[in-house]
mmCIF file of C-alpha atoms in Angstrom:
data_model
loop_
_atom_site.group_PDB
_atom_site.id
_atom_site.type_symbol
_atom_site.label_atom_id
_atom_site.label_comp_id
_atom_site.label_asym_id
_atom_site.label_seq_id
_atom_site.Cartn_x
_atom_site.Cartn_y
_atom_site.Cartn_z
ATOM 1 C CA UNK A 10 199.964 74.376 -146.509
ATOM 2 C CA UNK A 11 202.107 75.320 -143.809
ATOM 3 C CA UNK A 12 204.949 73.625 -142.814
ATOM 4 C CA UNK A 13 203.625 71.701 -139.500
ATOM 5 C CA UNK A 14 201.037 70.473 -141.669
ATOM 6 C CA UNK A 15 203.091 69.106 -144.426
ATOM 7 C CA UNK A 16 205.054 67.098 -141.516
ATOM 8 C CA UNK A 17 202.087 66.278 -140.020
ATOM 9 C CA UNK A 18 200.336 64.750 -143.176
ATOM 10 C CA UNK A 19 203.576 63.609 -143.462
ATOM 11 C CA UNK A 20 203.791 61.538 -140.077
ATOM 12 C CA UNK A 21 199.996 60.072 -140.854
ATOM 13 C CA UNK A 22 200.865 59.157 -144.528
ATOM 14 C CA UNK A 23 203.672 57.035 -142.746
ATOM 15 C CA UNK A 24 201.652 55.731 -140.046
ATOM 16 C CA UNK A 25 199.443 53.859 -142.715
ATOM 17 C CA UNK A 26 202.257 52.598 -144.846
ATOM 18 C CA UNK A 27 203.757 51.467 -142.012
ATOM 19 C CA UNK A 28 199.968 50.151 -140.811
ATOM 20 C CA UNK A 29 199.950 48.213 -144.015
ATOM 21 C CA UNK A 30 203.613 46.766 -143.868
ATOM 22 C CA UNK A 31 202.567 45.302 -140.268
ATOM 23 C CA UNK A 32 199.737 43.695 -141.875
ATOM 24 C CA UNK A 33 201.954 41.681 -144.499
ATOM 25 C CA UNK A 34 204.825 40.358 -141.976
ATOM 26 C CA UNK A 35 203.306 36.537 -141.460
ATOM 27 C CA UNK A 36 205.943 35.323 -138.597
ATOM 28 C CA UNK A 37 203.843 33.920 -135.764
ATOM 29 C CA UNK A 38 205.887 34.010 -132.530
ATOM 30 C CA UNK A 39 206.752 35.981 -129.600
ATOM 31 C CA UNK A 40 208.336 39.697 -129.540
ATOM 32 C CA UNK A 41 211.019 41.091 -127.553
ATOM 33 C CA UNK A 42 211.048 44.614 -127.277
ATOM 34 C CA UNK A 43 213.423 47.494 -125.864
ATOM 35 C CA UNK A 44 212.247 50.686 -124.884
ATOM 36 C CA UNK A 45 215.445 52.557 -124.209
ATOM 37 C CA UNK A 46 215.908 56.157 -124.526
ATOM 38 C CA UNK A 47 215.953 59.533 -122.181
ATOM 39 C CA UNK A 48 212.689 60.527 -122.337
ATOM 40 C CA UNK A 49 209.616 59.703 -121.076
ATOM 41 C CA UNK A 50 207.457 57.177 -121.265
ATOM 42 C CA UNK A 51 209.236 53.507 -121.101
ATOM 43 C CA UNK A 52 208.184 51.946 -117.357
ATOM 44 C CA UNK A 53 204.179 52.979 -118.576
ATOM 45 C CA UNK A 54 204.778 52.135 -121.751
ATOM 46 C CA UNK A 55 205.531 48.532 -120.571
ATOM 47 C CA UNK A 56 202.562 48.722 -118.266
ATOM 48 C CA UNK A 57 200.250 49.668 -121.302
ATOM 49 C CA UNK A 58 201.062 46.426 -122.393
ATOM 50 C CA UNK A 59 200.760 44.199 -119.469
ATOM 51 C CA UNK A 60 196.530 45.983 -119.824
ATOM 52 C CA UNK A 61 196.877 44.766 -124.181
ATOM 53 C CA UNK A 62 197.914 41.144 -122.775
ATOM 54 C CA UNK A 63 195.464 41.035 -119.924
ATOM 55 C CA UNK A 64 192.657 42.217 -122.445
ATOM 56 C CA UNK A 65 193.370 38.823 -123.969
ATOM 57 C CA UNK A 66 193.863 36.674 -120.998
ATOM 58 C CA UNK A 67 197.061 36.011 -121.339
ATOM 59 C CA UNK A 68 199.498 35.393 -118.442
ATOM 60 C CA UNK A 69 201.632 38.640 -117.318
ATOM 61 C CA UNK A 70 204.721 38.181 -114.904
ATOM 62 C CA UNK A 71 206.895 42.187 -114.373
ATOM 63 C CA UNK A 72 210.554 42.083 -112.388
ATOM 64 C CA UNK A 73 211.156 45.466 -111.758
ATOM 65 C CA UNK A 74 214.524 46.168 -111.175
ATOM 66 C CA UNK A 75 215.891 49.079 -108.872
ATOM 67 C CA UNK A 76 212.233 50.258 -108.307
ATOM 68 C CA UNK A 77 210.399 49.225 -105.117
ATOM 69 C CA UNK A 78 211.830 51.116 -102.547
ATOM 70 C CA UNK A 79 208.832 53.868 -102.897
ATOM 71 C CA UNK A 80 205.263 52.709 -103.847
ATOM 72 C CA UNK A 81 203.867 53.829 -107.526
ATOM 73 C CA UNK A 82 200.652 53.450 -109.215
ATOM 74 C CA UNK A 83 201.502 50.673 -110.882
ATOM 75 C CA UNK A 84 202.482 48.634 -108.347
ATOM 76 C CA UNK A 85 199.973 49.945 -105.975
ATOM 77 C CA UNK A 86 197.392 48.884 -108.862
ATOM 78 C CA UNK A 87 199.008 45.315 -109.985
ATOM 79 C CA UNK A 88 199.142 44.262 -105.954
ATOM 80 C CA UNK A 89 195.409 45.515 -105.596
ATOM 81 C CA UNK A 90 193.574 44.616 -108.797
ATOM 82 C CA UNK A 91 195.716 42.328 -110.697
ATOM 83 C CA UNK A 92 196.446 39.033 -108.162
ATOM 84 C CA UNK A 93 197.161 37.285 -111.344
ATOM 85 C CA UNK A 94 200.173 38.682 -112.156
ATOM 86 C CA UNK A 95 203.443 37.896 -110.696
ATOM 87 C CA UNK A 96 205.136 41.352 -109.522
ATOM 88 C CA UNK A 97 208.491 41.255 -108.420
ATOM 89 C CA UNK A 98 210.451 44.083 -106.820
ATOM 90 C CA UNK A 99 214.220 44.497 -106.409
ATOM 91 C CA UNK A 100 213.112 47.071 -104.227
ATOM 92 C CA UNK A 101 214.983 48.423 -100.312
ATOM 93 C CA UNK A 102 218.076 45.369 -101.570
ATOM 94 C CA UNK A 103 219.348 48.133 -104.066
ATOM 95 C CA UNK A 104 221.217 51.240 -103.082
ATOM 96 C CA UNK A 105 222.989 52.634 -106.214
ATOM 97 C CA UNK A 106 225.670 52.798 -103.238
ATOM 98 C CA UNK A 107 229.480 52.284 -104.656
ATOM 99 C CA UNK A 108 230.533 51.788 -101.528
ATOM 100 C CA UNK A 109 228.609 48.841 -100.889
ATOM 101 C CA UNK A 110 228.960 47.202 -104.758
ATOM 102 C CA UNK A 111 228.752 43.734 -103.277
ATOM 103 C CA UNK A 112 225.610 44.247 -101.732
ATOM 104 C CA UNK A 113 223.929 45.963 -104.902
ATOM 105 C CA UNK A 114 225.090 43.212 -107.153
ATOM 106 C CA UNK A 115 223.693 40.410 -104.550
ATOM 107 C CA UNK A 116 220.473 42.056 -104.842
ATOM 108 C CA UNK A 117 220.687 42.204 -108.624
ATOM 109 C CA UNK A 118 221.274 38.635 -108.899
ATOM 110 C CA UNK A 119 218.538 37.864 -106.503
ATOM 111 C CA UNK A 120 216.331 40.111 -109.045
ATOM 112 C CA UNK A 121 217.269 38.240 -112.167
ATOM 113 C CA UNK A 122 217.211 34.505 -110.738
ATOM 114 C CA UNK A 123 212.830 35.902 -110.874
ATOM 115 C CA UNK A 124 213.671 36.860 -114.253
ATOM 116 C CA UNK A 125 215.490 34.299 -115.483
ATOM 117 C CA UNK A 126 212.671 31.706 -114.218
ATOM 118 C CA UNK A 127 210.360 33.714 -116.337
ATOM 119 C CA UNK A 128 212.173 33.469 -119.600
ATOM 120 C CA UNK A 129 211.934 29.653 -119.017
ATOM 121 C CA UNK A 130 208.612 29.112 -117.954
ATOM 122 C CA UNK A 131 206.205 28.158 -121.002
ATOM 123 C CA UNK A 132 203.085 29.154 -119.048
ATOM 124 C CA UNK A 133 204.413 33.169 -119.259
ATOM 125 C CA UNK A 134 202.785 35.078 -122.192
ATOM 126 C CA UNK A 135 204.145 38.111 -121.428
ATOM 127 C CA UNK A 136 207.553 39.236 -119.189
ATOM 128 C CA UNK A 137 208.349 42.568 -118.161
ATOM 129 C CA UNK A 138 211.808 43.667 -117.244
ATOM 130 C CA UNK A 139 211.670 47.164 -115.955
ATOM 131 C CA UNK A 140 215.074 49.093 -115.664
ATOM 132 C CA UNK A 141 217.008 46.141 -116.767
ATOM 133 C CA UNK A 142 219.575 48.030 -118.389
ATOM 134 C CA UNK A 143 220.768 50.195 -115.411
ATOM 135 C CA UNK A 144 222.036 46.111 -113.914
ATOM 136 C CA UNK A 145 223.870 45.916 -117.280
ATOM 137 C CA UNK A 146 225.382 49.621 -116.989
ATOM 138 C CA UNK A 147 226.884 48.775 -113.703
ATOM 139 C CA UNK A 148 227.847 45.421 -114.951
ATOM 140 C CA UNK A 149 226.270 44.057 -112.007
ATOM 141 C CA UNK A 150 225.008 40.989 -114.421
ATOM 142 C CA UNK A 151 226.844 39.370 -116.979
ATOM 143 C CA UNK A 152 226.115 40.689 -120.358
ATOM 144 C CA UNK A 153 226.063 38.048 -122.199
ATOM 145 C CA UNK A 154 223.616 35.762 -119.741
ATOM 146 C CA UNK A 155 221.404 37.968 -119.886
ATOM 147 C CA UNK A 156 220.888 38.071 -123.776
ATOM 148 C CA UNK A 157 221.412 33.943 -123.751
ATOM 149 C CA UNK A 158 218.325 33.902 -121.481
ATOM 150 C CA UNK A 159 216.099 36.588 -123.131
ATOM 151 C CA UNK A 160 216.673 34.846 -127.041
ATOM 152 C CA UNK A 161 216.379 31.218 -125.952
ATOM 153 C CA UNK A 162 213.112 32.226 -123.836
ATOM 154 C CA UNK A 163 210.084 30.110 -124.937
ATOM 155 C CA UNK A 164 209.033 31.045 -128.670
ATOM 156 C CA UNK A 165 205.145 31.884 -127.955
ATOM 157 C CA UNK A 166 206.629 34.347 -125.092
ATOM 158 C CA UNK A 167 206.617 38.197 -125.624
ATOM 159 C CA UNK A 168 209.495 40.235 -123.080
ATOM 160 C CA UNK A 169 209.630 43.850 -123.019
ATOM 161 C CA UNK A 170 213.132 45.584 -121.472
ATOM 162 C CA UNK A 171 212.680 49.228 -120.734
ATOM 163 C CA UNK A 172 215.636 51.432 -119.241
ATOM 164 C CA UNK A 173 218.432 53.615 -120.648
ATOM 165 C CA UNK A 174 221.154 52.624 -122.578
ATOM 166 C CA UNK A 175 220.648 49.152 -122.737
ATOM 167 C CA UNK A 176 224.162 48.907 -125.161
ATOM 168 C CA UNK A 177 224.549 47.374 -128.879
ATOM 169 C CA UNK A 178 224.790 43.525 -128.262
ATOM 170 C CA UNK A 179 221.352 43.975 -126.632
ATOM 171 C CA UNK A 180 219.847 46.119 -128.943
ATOM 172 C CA UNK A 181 221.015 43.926 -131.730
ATOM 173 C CA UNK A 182 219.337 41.016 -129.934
ATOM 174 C CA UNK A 183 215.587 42.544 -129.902
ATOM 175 C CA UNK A 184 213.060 42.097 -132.522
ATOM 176 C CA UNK A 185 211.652 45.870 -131.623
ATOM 177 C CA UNK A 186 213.896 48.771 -130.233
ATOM 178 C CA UNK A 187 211.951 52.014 -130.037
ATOM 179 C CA UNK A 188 214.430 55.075 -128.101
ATOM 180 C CA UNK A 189 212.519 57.545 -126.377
ATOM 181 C CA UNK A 190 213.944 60.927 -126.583
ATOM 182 C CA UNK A 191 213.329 63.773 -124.286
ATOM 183 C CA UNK A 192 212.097 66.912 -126.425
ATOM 184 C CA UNK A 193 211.080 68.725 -123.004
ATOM 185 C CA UNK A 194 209.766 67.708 -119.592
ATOM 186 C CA UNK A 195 207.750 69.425 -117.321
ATOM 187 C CA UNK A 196 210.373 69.426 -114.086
ATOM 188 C CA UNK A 197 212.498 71.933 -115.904
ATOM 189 C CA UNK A 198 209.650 74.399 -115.779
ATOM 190 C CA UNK A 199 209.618 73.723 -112.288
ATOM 191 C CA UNK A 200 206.479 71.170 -112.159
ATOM 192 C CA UNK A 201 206.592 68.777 -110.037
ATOM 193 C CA UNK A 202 205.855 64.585 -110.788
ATOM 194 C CA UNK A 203 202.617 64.092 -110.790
ATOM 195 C CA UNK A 204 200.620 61.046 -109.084
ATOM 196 C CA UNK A 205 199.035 58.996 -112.197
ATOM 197 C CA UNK A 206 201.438 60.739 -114.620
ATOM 198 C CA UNK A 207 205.089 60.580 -113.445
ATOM 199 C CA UNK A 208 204.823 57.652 -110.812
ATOM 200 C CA UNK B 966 235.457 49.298 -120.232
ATOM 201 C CA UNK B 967 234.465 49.449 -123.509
ATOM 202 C CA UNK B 968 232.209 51.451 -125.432
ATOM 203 C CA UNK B 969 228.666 50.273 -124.410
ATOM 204 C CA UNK B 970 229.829 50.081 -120.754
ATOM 205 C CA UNK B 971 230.300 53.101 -120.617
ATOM 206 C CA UNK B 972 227.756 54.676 -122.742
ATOM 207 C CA UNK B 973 225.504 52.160 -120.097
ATOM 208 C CA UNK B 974 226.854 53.953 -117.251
ATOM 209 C CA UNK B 975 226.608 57.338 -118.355
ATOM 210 C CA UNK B 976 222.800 56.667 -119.038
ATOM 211 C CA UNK B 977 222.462 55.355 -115.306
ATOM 212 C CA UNK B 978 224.689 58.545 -113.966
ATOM 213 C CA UNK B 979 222.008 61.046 -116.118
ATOM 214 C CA UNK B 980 218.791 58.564 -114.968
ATOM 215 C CA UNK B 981 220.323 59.387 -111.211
ATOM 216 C CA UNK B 982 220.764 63.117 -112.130
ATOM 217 C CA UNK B 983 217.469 63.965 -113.522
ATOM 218 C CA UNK B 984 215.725 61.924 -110.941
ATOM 219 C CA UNK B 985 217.622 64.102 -108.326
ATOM 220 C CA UNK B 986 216.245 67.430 -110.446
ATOM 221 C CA UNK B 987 212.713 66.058 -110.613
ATOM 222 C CA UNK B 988 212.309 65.832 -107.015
ATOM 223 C CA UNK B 989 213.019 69.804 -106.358
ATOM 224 C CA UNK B 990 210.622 71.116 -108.890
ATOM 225 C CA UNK B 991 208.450 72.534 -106.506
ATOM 226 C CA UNK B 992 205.008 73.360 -108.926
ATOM 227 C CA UNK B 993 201.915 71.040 -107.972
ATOM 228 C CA UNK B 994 199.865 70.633 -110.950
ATOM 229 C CA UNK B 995 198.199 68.420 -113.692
ATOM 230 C CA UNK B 996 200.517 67.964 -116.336
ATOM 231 C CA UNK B 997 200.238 67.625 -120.153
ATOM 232 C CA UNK B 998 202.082 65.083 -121.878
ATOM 233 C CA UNK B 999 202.680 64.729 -125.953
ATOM 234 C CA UNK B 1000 203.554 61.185 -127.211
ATOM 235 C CA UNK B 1001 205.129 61.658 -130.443
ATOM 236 C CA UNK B 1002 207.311 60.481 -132.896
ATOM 237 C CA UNK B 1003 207.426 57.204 -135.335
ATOM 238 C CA UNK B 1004 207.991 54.708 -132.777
ATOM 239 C CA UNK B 1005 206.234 51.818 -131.158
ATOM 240 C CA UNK B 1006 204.983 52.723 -127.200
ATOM 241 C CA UNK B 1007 203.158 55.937 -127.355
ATOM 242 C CA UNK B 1008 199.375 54.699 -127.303
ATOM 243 C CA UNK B 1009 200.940 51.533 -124.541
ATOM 244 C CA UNK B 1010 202.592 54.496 -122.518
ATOM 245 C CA UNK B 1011 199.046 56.255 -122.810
ATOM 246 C CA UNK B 1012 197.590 52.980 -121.116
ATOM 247 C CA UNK B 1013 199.996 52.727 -118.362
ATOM 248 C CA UNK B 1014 199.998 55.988 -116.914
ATOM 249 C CA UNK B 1015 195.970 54.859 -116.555
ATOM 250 C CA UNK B 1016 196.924 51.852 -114.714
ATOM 251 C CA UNK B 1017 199.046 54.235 -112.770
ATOM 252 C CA UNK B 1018 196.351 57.065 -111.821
ATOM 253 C CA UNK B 1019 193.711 53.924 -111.171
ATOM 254 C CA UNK B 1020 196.068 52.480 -108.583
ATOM 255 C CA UNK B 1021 195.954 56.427 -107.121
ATOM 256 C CA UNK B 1022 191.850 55.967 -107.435
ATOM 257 C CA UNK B 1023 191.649 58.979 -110.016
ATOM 258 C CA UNK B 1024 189.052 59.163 -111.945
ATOM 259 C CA UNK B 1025 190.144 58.547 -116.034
ATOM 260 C CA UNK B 1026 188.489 59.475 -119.530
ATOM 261 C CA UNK B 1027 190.314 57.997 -122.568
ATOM 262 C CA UNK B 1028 189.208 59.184 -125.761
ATOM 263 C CA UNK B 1029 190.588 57.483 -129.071
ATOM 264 C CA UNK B 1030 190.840 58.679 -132.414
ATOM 265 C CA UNK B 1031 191.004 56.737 -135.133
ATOM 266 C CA UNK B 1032 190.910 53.258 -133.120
ATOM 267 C CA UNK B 1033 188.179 51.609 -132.295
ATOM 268 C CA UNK B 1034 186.971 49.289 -135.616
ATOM 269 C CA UNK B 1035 189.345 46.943 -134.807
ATOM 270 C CA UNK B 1036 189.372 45.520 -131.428
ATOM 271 C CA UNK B 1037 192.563 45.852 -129.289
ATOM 272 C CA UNK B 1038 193.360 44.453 -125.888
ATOM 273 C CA UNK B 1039 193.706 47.463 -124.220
ATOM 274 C CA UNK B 1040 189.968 48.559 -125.388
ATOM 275 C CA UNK B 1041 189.028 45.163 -124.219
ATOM 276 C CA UNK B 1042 190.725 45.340 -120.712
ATOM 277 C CA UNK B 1043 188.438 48.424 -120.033
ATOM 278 C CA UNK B 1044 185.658 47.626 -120.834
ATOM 279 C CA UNK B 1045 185.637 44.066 -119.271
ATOM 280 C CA UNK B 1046 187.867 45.154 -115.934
ATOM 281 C CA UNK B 1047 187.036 49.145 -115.715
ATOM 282 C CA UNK B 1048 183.775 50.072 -115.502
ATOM 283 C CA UNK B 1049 184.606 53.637 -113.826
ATOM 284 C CA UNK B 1050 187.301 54.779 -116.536
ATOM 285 C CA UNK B 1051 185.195 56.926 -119.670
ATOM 286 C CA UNK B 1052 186.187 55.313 -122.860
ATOM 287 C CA UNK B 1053 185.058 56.792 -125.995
ATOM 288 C CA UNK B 1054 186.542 55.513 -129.646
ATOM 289 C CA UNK B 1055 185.897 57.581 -133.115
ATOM 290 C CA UNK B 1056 185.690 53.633 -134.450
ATOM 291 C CA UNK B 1057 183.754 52.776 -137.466
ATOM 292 C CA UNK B 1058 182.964 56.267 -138.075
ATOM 293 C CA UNK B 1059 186.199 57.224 -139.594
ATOM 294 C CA UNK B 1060 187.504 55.634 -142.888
ATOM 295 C CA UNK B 1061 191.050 58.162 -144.303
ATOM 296 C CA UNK B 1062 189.179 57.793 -147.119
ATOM 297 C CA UNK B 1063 189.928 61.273 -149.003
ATOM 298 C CA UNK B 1064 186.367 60.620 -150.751
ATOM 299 C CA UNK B 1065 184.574 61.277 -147.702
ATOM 300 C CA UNK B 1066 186.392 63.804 -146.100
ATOM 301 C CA UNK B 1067 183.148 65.389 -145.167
ATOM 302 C CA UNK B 1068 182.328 62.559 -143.400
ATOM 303 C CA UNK B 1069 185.972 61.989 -141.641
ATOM 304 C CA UNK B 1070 185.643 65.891 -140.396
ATOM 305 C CA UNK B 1071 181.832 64.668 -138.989
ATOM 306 C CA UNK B 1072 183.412 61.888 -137.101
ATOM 307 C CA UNK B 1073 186.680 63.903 -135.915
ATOM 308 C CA UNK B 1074 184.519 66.313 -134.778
ATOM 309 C CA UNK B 1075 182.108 64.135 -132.936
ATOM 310 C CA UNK B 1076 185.118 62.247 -131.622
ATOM 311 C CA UNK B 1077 186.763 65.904 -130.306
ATOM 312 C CA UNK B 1078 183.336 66.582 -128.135
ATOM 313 C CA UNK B 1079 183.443 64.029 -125.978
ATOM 314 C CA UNK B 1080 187.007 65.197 -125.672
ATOM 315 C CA UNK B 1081 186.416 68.421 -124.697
ATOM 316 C CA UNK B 1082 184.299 68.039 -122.216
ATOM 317 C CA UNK B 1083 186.482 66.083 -120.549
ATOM 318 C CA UNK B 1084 188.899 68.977 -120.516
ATOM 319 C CA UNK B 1085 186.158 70.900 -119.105
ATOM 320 C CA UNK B 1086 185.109 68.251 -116.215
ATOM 321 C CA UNK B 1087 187.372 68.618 -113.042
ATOM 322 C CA UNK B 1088 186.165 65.551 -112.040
ATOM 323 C CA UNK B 1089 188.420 64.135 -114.523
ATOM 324 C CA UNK B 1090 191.945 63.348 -113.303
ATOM 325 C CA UNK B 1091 193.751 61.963 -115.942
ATOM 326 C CA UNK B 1092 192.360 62.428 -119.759
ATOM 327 C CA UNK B 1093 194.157 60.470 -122.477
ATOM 328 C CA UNK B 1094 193.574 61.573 -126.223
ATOM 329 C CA UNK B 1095 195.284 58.778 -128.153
ATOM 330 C CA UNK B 1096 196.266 59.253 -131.488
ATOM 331 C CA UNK B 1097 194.720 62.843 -131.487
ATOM 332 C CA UNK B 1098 197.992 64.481 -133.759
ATOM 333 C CA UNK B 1099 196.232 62.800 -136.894
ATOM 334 C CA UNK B 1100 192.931 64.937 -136.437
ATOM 335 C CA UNK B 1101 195.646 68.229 -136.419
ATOM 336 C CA UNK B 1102 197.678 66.480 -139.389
ATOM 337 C CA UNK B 1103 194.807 66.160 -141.873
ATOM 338 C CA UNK B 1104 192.790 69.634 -140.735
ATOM 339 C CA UNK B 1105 189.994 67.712 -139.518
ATOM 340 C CA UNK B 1106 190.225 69.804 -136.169
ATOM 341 C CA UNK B 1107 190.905 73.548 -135.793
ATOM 342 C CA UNK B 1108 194.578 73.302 -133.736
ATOM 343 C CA UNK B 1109 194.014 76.189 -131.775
ATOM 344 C CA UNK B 1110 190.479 75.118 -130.555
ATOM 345 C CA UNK B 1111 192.110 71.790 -129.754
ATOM 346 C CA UNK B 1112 195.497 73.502 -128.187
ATOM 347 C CA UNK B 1113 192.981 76.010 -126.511
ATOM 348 C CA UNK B 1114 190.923 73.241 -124.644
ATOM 349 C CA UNK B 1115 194.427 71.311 -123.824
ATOM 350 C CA UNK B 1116 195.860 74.527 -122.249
ATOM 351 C CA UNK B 1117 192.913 75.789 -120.375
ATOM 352 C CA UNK B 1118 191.712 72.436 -118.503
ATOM 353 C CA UNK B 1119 191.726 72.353 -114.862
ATOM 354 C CA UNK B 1120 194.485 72.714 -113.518
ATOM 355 C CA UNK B 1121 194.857 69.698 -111.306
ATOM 356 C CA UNK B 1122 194.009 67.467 -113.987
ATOM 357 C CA UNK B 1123 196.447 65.858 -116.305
ATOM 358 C CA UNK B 1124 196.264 64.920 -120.351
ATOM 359 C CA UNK B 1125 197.761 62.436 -122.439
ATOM 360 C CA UNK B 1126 197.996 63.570 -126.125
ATOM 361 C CA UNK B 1127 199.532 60.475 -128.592
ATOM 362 C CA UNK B 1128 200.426 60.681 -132.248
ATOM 363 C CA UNK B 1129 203.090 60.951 -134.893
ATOM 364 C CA UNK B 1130 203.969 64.894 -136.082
ATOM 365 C CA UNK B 1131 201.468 67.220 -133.888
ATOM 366 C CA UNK B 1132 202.957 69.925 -134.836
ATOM 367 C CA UNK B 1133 205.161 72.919 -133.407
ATOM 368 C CA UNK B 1134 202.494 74.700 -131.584
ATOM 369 C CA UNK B 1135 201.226 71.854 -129.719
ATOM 370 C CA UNK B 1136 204.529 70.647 -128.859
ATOM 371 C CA UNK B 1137 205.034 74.550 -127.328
ATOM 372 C CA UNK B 1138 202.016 73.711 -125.249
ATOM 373 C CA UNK B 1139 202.474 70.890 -123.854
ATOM 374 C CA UNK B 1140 204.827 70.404 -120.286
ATOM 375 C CA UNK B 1141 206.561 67.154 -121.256
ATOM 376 C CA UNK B 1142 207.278 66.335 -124.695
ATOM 377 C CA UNK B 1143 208.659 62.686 -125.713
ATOM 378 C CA UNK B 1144 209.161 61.632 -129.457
ATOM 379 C CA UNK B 1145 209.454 57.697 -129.847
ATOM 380 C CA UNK B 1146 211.838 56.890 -132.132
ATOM 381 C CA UNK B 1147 211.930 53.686 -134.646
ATOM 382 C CA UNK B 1148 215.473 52.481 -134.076
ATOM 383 C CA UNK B 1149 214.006 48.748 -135.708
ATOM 384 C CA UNK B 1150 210.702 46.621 -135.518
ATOM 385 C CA UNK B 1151 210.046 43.497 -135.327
ATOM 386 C CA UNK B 1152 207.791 43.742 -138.483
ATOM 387 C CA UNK B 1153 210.500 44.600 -141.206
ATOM 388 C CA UNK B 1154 211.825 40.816 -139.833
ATOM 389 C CA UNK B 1155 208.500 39.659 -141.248
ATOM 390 C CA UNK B 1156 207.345 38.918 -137.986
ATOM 391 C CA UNK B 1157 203.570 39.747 -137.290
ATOM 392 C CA UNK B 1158 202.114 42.281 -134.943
ATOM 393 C CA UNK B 1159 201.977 40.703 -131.535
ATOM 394 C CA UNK B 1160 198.237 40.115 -129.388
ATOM 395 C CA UNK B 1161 199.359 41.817 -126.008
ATOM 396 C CA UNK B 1162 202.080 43.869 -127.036
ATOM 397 C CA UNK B 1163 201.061 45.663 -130.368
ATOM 398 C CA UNK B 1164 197.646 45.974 -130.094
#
């Protein structure tokens, strides 16, 4: 047996154990998770989710931080096919502009006030918070608000916090933290984002 | 600023930097994505790059190993609220059980034709093999067939491989490699797999 398929059998002997360990936890309540990391895969990672919760009817509502100011698929899909969900964009407020810090952390706050109502509103199954971390990076929101209002949200509710960094109090504050490292990506090769893929 | 601030910071400096080197690739084509790694998001991040070619109008084949005997919401979502998107599951057909590893091979291999003519289809957009790297790990599929029919789709369409291990060759293959790593889940805490987030 070569060596890829030793760590392959490997990986698939975990994945079961690990199948099986899932199946014994017996905690009922909501998750929050952080998808943090270089690589990719977090913003459509959350979104894969936001299709699990909608599978079961349950009640989505996504605040997506810095993004907005150019359409994606996502969007483009929630606003067409999805009138259910509450989708809300930090979007043209945001300008990663130092020289105009006052205005970027207005528009942060304005952001998070959405959020915040979220994480106290009992008739949310599922909040997403895309690129939340970037607002802590920049300490454009306080820290420790932040984490007060994502643990004391309601205990049925399920958040998911994508971004990078993200920092130790948070990640010490989430039930799941899964960090997405970058092995390769296709724009070093010279390939552009793709539509459906990338954005 | 302490330690996380500025680990935060530098992660929103690199997010700026890459985002800047993205936009002057200059290559238009599909792209091929691996999902690795022993972290939770891969088969989500799978889903939401669907949500983002739908809201695009591509036209989207998922195939899934493995899954398929257990009803998930994401399975659910499609088949209630997508009618156009090709989903095909492996399901009851496959069992790990090292007993019947004739019959495992039978299903993998049934499984991998609908997959491959997808790769073959330029209709197809966007073709998402979830879980596939377990059909490599346990020999059920010839990796260079599989690696073969990943590398010689059409060009303008894009694929989704998901999986632990995978193996070096495939990762070679592929344009944009991610690996999801565990940093903690919510199940070692004893709390149970979540409806809308983990499955």
């Amino acid at each position: 047996m070569d060596r890829d398929t030793k760590h392959n059998k490997a990986m698939a002997k975990q994945k079961a154990a690990v199948d099986d360990a899932i199946s014994k936890a017996d905690i009922e309540q909501g998750v929050s998770v952080l998808l943090t990391g270089d690589g990719k895969g977090k913003t459509s990672s959350a979104f894969g989710m936001v299709i699990r919760a909608l599978g079961y009817g349950q009640r989505v509502g996504i605040v997506q931080f810095i993004k907005g100011a150019q359409p994606s698929g996502e969007e483009t899909y929630v606003k067409n096919h999805l009138p259910d969900v509450t989708l809300y964009q930090m979007g043209t407020g945001f300008t990663w502009d130092t020289q105009d810090r006052a205005g970027d952390i207005a528009a942060a706050e304005r952001t998070w006030e959405q959020a915040r109502a979220m994480l106290e509103d009992v008739t949310y199954d599922l909040v997403v918070l895309d690129e939340l971390t970037y607002m802590l990076a920049f300490d454009y929101l306080p820290e420790q608000d932040v984490i007060g209002a994502l643990t004391s949200r309601p205990a049925g509710q399920s958040v998911v916090v994508t971004g990078r960094g993200g920092g130790q109090a948070l990640r010490e504050a989430m039930d799941t933290v899964s960090e997405v490292k970058e092995i390769k990506h296709a724009y070093r090769a010279g390939i552009m984002a793709r539509q459906g893929v990338d954005y």
